[in-house]
XYZ file of C-alpha atoms in Angstrom:
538
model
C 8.061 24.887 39.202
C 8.465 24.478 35.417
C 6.524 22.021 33.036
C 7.999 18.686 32.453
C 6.921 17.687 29.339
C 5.993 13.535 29.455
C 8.736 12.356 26.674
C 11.045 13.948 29.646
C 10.493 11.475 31.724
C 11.396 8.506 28.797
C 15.105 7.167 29.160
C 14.646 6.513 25.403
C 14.371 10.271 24.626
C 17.288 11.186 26.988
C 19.670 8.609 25.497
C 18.687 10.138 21.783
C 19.077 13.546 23.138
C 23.012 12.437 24.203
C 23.724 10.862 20.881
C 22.596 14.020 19.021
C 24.799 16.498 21.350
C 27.309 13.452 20.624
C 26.401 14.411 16.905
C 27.081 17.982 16.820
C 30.274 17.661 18.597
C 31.734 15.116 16.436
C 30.310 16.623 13.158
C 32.142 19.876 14.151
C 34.800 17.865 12.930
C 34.307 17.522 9.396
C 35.641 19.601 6.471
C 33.585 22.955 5.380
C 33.413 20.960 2.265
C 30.821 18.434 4.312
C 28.772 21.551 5.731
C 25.498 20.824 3.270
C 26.562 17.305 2.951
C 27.631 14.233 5.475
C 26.999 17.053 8.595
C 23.793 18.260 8.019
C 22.551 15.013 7.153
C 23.851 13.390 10.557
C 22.529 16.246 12.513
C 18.945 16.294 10.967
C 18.742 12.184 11.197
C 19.810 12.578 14.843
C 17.265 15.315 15.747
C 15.011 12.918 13.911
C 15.161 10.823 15.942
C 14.512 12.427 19.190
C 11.487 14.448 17.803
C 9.807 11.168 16.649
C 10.240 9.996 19.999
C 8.840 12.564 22.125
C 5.892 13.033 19.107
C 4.909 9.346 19.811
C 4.561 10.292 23.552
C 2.446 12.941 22.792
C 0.146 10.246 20.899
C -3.054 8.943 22.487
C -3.439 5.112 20.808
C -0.822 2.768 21.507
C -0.447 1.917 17.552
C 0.394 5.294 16.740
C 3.198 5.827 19.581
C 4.265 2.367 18.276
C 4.389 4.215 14.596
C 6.443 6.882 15.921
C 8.778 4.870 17.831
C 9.418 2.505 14.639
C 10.544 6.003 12.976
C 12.813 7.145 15.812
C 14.371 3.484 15.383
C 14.511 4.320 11.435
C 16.566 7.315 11.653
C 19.002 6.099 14.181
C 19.822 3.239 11.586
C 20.542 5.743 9.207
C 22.430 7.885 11.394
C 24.840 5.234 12.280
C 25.172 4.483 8.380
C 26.036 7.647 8.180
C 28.454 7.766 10.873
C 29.924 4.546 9.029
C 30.652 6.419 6.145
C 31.644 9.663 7.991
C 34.844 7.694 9.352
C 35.381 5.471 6.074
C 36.282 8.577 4.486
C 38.512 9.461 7.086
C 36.519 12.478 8.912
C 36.061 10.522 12.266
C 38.540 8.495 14.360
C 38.180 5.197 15.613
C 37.754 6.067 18.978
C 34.595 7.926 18.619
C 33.440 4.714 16.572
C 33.515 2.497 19.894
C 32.041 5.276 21.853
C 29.086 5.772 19.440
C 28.341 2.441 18.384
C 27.491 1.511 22.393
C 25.254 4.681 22.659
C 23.333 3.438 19.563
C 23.388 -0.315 20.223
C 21.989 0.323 23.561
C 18.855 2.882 22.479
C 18.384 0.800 19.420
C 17.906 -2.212 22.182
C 15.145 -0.004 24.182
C 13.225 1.426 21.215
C 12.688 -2.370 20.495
C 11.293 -3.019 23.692
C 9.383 0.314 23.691
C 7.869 -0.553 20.408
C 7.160 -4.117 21.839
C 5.210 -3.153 24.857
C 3.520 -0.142 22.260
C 2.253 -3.216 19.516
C 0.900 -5.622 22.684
C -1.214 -2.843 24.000
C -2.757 -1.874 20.953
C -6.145 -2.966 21.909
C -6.353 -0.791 24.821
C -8.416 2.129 25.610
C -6.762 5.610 23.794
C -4.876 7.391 26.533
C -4.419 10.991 27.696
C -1.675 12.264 25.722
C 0.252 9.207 25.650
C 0.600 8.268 28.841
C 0.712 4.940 29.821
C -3.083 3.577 31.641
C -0.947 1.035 33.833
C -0.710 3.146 37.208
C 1.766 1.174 38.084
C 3.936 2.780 34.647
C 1.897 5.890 35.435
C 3.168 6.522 38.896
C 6.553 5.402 38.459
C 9.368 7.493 39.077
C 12.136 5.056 37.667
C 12.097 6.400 34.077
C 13.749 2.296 32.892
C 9.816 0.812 33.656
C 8.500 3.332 30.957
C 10.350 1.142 28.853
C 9.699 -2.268 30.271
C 8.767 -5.032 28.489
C 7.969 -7.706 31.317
C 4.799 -8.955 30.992
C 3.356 -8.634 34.262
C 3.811 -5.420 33.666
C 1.946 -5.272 29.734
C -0.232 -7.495 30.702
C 0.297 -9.286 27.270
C -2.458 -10.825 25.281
C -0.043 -11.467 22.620
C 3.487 -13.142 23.731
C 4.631 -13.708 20.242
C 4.860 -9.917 19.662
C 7.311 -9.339 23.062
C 9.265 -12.301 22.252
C 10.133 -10.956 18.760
C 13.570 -10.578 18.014
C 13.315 -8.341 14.828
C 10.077 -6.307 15.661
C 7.674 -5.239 13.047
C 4.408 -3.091 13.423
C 1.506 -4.621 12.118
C 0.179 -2.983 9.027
C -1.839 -3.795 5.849
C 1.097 -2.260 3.721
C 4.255 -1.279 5.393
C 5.305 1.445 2.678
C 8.276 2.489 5.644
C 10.142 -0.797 5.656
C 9.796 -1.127 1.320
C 10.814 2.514 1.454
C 14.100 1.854 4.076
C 15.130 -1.093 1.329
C 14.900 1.487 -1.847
C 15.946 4.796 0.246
C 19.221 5.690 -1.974
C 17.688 4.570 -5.599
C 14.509 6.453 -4.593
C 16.443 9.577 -2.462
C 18.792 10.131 -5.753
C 16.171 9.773 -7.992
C 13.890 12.463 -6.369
C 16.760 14.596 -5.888
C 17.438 14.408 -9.922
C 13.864 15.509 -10.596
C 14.736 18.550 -8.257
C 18.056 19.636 -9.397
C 16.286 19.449 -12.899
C 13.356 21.721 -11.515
C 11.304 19.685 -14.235
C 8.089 18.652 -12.018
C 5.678 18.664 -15.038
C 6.120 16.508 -18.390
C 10.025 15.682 -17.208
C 11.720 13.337 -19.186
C 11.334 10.736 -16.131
C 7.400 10.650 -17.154
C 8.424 9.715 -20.807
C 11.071 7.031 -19.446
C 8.411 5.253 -16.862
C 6.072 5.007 -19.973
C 8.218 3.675 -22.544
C 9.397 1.151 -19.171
C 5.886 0.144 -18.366
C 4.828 -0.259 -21.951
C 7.993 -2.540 -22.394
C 7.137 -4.734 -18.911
C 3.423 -5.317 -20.096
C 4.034 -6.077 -23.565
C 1.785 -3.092 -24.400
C 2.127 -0.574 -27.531
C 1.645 2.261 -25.469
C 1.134 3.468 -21.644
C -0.238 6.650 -21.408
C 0.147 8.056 -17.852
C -1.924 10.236 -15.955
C -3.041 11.351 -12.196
C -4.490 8.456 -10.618
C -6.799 5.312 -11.503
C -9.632 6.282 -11.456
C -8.622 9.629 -14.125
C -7.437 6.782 -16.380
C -11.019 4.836 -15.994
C -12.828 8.316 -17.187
C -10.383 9.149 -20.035
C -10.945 5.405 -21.318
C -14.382 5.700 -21.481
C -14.228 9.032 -22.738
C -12.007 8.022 -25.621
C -14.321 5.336 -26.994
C -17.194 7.671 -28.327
C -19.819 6.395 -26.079
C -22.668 9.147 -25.443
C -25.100 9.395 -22.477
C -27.805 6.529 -21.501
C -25.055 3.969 -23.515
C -24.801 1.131 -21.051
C -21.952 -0.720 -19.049
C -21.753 -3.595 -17.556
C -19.504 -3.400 -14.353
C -19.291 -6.255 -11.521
C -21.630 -5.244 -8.347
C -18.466 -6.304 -6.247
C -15.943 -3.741 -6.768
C -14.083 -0.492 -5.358
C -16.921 2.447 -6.273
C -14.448 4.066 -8.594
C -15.129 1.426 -11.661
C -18.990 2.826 -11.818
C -18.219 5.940 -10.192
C -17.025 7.284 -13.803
C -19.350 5.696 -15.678
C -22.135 7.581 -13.782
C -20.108 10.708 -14.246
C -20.311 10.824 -17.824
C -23.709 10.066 -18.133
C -23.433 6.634 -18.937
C -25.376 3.985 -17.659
C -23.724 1.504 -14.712
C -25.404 -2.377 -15.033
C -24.371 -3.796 -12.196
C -23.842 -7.526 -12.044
C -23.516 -10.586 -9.814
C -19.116 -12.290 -9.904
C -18.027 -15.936 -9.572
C -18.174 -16.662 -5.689
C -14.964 -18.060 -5.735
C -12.885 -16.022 -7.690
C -15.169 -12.408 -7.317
C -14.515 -11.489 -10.954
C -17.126 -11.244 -13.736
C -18.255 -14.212 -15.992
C -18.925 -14.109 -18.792
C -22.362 -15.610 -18.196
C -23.508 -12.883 -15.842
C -22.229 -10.272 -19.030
C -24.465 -12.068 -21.700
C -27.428 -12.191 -19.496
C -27.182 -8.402 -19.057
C -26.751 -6.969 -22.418
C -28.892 -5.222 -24.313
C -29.276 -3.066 -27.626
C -27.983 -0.101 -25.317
C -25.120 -1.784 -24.029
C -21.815 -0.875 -25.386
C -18.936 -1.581 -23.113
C -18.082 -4.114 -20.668
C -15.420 -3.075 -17.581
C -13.932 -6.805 -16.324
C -11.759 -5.735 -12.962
C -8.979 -8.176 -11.961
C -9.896 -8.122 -8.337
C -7.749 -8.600 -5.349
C -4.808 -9.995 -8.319
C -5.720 -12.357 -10.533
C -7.553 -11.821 -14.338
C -10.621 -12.315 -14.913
C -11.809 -15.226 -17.414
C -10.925 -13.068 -19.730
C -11.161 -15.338 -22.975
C -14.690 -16.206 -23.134
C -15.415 -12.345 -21.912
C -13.451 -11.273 -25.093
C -15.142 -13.842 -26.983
C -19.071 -12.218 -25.648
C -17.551 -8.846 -26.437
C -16.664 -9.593 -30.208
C -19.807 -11.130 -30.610
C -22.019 -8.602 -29.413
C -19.909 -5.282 -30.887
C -19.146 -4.331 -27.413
C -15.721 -2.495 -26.023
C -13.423 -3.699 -23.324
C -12.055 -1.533 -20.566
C -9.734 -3.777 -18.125
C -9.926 -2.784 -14.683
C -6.682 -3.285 -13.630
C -5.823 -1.200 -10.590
C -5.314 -4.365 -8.228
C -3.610 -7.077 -10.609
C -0.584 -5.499 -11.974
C 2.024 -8.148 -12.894
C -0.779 -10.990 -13.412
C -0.504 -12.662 -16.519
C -3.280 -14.952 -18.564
C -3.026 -17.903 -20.549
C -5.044 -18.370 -23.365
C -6.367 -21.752 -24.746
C -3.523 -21.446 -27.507
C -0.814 -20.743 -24.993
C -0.270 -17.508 -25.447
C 0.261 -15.338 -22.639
C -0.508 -11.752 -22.190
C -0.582 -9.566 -18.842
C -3.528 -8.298 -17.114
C -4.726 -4.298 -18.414
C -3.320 -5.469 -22.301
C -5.886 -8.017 -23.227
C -8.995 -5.568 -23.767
C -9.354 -2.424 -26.812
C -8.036 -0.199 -23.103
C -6.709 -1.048 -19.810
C -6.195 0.991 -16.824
C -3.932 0.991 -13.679
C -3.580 2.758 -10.144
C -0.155 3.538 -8.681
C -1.863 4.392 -5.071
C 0.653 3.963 -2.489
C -0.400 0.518 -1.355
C -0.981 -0.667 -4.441
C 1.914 -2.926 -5.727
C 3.284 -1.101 -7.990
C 2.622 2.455 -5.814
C 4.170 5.867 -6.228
C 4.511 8.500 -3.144
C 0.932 10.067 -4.164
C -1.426 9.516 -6.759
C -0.459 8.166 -10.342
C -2.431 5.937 -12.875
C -1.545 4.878 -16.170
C -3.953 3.501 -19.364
C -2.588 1.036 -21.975
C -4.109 0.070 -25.251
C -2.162 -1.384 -28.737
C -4.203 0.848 -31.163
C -2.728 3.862 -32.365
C -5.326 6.029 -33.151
C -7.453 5.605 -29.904
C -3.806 5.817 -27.706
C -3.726 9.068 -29.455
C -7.296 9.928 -28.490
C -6.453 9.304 -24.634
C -3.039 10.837 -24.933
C -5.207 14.027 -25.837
C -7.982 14.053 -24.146
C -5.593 13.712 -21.064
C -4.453 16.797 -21.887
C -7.222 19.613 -22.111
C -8.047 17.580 -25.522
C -5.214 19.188 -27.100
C -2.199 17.695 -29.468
C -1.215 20.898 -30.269
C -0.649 23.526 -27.510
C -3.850 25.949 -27.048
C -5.504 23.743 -29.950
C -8.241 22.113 -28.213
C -10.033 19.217 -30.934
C -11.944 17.599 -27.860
C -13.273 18.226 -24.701
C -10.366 16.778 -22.320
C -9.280 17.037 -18.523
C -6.102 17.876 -17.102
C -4.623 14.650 -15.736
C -1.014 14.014 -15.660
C 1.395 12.176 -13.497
C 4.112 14.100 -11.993
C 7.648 13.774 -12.790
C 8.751 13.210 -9.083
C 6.167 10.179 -8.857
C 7.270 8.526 -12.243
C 10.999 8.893 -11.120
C 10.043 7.051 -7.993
C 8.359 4.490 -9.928
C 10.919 4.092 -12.483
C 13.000 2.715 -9.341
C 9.908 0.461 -8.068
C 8.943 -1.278 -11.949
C 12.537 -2.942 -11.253
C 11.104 -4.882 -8.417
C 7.880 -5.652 -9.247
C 8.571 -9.468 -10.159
C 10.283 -9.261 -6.666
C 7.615 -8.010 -4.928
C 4.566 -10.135 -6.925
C 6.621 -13.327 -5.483
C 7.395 -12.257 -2.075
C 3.173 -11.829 -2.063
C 2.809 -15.251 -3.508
C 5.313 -16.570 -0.373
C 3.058 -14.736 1.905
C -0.219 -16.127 0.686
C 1.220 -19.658 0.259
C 1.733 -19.135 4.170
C -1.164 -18.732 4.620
C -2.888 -21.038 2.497
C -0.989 -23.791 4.697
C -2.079 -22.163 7.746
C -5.976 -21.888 7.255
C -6.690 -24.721 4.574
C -7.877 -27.356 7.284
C -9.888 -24.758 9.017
C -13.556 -25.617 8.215
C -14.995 -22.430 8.669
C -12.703 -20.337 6.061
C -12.260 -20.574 2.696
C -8.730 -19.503 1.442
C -8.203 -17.709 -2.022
C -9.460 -19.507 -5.251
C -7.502 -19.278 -7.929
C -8.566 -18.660 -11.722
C -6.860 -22.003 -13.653
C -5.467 -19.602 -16.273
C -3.960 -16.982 -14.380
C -1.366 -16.230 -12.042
C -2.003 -14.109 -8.912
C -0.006 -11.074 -7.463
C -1.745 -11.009 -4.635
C -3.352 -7.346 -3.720
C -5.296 -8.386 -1.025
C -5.669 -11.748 0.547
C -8.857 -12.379 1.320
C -10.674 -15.134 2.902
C -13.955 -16.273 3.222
C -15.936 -16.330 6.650
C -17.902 -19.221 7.010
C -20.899 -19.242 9.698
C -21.732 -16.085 9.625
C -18.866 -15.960 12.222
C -16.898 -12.581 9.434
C -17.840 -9.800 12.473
C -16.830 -11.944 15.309
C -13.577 -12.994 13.954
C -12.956 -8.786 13.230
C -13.811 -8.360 17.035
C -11.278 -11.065 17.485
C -8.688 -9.675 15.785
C -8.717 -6.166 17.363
C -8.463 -7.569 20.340
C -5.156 -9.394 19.261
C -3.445 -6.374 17.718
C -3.690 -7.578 14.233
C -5.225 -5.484 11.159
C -7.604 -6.481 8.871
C -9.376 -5.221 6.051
C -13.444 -5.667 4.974
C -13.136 -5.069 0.712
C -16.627 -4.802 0.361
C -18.994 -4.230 3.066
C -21.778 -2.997 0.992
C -22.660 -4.259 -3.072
C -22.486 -1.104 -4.860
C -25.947 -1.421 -6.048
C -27.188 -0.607 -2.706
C -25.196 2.485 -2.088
C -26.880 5.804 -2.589
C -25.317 6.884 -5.031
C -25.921 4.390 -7.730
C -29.914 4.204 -6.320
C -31.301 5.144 -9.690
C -29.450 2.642 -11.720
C -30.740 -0.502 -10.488
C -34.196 -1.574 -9.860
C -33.449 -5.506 -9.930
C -33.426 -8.210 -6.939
C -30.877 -8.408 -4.761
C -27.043 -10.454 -6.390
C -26.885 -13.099 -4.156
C -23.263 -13.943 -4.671
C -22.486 -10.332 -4.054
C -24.713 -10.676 -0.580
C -23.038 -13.289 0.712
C -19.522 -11.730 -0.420
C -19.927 -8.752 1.474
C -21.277 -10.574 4.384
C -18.159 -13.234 4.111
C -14.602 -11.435 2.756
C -12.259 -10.604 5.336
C -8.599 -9.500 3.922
C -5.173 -10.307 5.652
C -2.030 -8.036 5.946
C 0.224 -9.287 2.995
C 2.816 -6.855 1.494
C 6.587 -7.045 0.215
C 8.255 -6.955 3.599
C 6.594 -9.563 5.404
C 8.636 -12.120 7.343
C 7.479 -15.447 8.385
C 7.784 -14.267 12.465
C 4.712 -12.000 11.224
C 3.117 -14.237 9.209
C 2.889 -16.666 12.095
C 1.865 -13.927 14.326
C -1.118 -13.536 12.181
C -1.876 -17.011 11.617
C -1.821 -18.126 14.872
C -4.407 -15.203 15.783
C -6.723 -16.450 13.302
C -6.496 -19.894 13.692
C -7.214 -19.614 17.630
C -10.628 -17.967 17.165
C-alpha cells in the first residue's frame, strides 16, 4: 500500500489542489505574449498556495501550522487578483469567473477556520509532524473535522479568537500583513533594482539618503549595514582613543556598549528614569570624569530622551553626543524655546536601525547615521568605506559597511508611510492605555512631557512581583509577549570588567517589572481587545 502523506488527508489541500489544475487549464488560455507574465504568475501563486498548506501540516507547533496556513490564505488572495485582472483584460470569460470565484470563496472560508482552530491551540503540547493531539481529529476519517472549528472539538481557551470574523495571527510585528498592503510599490521597486543589476552603491541608496535626510531635518544621512555598524563608525569618527570613557544607560539592547567595548573604549554604565527608562541627565553628571568623553542617550522603546538638559551637561563638560536612535524614529522633541527637532538630529551624531521590526524596517539589515557637520559627515562617509574618499586611497582605518540597493529601494517605499505607521502605533497604545489604566497592579507607558512617542515597544510595568506569572498567563492564552530587558547589562559577562559598582536599583527593578505588548501597523481593534481582555483577566 502506498504512503499517504498527512496534508492528503486535509480537504483544504484538496480544494487548493483543484483550483490550481483549474489554473493551468484556464491559463492555457492566454496569449504567448502572457507566457512570463499574467500565466506564470497565476500558476506559481496557485502552487503557492497548496505547498504552504501541506508545509504547515508537516509543522509540529500549532503557531507555526497557523503561520503557514495564513500564507496559503495570502496567495490565494493574490491569485484571485490576478484572475481579476486576467479577465479585465479580456483573456478569461465570464463564465470561468463564477466558477472560480465559488472554488476560492469556499477554501478561503476553511483556511479561516483552519487558521482559527491552529491560533486557539497554540498553547498545546508540539505534535508529531503536525498532526492534530485530539484523537478524536486524529482518528477521524471524515477529512471536513480536520478543519472544524466547533469548540467541543478545540477545546477553546480563547473564544474571541474562533469567533473572529477577519482572523489575524498573533505576532509582535506582523511584517506579512504591512508587506500584503505595500506588495506592488515594494514588488516594482525590487524588480527595478534587478533589471538595473545595480545591488551595490545604486542610485536608490543615494535617493533613500537625500529622502531620510529631508524627513529628519538632518544635513546629511549616511547609510550603512545595520545599527549597530552605524554606532561603531560614530564613535570611530569622533577621535576618541582607548580607555576614553562613555557613559551609556545600564538598561538598553547590548549593542549601544557592545561597540564601545569593541574599540577599546570604556562602557560606564548607568542607572535611567523609572518611568520613562531613558538617561537623565543627573545620572550623566554624577558619572563623569576627566576620562569621560562621550555620552550615548538611547530613545528607548520611542520617545527622546530629556535631551535638553543632557545637551546642556554635554556642552559644559566638553563631552560628544551620540543619539541612540534605533527604536524612536519619527519622535520629535520640543525644546524650552519651541523649537522642534526629531530624535537621532539633536546630538554632534545620531544613529538608526532599519531591522525588520523596527518601524521604519527594510527586508534585512540596514542602518543609517545623521549628523549636520560637514567635516565629521565626511569622516563617517569614509570610514564607512574601507576609510577611503578616493578609490584604493585609504586616509583611515575604516570598515566595509554599506546598505544595499535592494533594501534602500524597499525603504524608499516604507519612509512614505512612516507618519502613517507612527499614528496607527499611537491608536494601538491609546487602546491600551484605556484598557489597563485602572488596573492597580500595572503601570502603563510614561510619557516624556516634551516628546512625542512612536511607539516601538509597549511596555508595561508589573507590579507585585506578579511580571513571570502574568508571562505564564499569557502563553497559556495564545498571546505573545516580549521581556526588553531581562538582565542590566552590567551583569552580563561580557561587560564583567567594566563595572565594579553596587547594583542600579532602577535598572533591578526594570528588568524584574517590563513586560512588552504586541503593537505594530496592522493591528485592528478585534486584536487589540483580544489582548486586552487576556491581560486584564489575570
Amino acid at each position: 500500500m502506498a504512503y499517504t502523506f498527512y496534508f492528503e488527508k486535509l480537504e483544504v489541500w484538496h480544494l487548493a489542489k483543484d483550483i490550481a489544475k483549474k489554473i493551468y487549464e484556464v491559463t492555457a488560455q492566454l496569449p504567448d505574449s502572457e507566457k512570463y507574465g499574467l500565466q506564470s504568475q497565476m500558476r506559481r501563486a496557485a502552487v503557492s498556495v497548496a505547498s504552504n498548506i501541506a508545509e504547515g501540516a508537516a509543522r509540529k507547533s500549532y503557531r507555526d501550522q497557523a503561520h503557514f496556513t495564513q500564507l496559503a490564505y495570502s496567495s490565494l488572495m493574490e491569485l484571485f487578483n490576478q484572475f481579476l485582472l486576467a479577465k479585465e483584460l479580456g483573456f478569461l470569460s465570464n463564465a470561468s469567473e463564477v466558477e472560480f470565484r465559488r472554488k476560492v470563496e469556499e477554501l478561503a472560508n476553511k483556511l479561516n477556520s483552519l487558521r482559527n482552530s491552529q491560533l486557539n491551540r497554540v498553547s498545546e503540547p508540539e505534535t508529531p509532524y503536525g498532526n492534530p493531539s485530539n484523537p478524536q481529529i486524529l482518528n477521524s476519517s471524515n477529512p471536513q473535522i480536520l478543519e472544524s472549528s466547533n469548540p467541543q472539538i478545540l477545546e477553546s481557551s480563547n473564544p474571541q479568537i474562533l469567533e473572529s470574523s477577519n482572523p489575524q495571527i498573533l505576532q509582535m510585528v506582523d511584517l506579512q500583513s504591512q508587506y500584503q498592503r505595500l506588495k506592488p510599490d515594494i514588488d516594482e521597486a525590487i524588480q527595478r533594482v534587478l533589471d538595473s543589476s545595480r545591488y551595490i552603491k545604486g542610485p536608490e541608496v543615494a535617493a533613500f539618503e537625500e529622502e531620510l535626510a529631508a524627513w529628519t531635518n538632518a544635513k546629511h544621512v549616511i547609510a550603512c549595514a545595520n545599527g549597530t555598524d552605524a554606532l561603531q563608525i560614530a564613535l570611530m569618527a569622533l577621535g576618541l582613543k582607548p580607555g576614553d570613557e562613555v557613559i551609556v544607560p545600564s538598561f538598553t539592547y547590548v549593542a549601544t556598549a557592545e561597540v564601545i567595548g569593541l574599540l577599546g573604549l570604556t562602557p560606564i554604565m548607568v542607572d535611567v528614569d523609572p518611568g520613562t527608562f531613558n538617561l537623565t541627565e543627573e545620572f550623566i553628571e554624577k558619572a563623569i570624569t576627566p576620562k569621560t568623553k562621550a555620552v550615548v542617550p538611547v530613545h528607548l522603546f520611542g520617545q527622546s530622551a530629556d535631551m535638553e538638559p543632557i545637551l546642556a551637561i554635554a556642552k559644559k563638560h566638553g563631552l560628544f553626543v551620540v543619539e541612540d536612535n534605533a527604536q524612536a524614529i519619527g519622535a520629535e522633541y520640543t525644546f524650552s524655546d519651541g523649537s522642534i527637532k526629531k530624535t537621532g538630529t539633536m546630538g554632534h551624531v545620531g544613529i538608526t536601525s532599519f531591522f525588520p521590526s523596527k518601524n521604519l524596517g527594510c527586508y534585512g539589515d540596514g542602518g543609517a547615521i545623521f549628523t549636520n557637520d560637514d567635516e565629521l559627515a565626511a569622516r563617517l562617509r569614509m570610514i564607512a568605506n574601507h576609510g577611503q574618499k578616493k578609490r584604493y586611497y585609504h586616509d583611515a582605518i575604516g570598515v566595509n559597511s554599506r546598505l544595499d540597493t535592494i533594501q534602500a529601494a524597499i525603504l524608499l517605499v516604507k519612509l512614505k508611510y512612516l507618519n502613517d505607521y507612527s499614528a496607527a502605533r499611537q491608536k494601538a497604545a491609546a487602546y491600551y492605555d484605556t484598557a489597563f489604566k485602572d488596573i492597580n497592579w500595572l503601570q502603563i507607558p510614561v510619557r516624556q512631557p516634551n516628546s512625542t512617542h512612536v511607539f516601538h515597544q509597549y511596555t508595561l510595568k508589573v507590579k507585585n512581583g506578579r511580571r513571570d506569572d502574568l508571562t505564564q498567563h499569557l502563553k497559556s492564552e495564545g498571546i505573545p509577549f516580549g521581556v526588553y530587558y531581562p538582565v542590566p547589562l552590567y551583569k552580563q559577562k561580557a561587560f564583567a570588567p567594566f563595572y565594579k559598582g553596587n547594583e542600579l536599583t532602577v535598572t533591578e527593578q526594570l528588568c524584574r517589572e517590563v513586560i512588552s505588548l504586541p503593537i505594530h501597523t496592522e493591528m485592528n481593534e478585534e486584536l487589540l481587545q483580544m489582548i486586552a481582555t487576556a491581560v486584564s483577566q489575570f
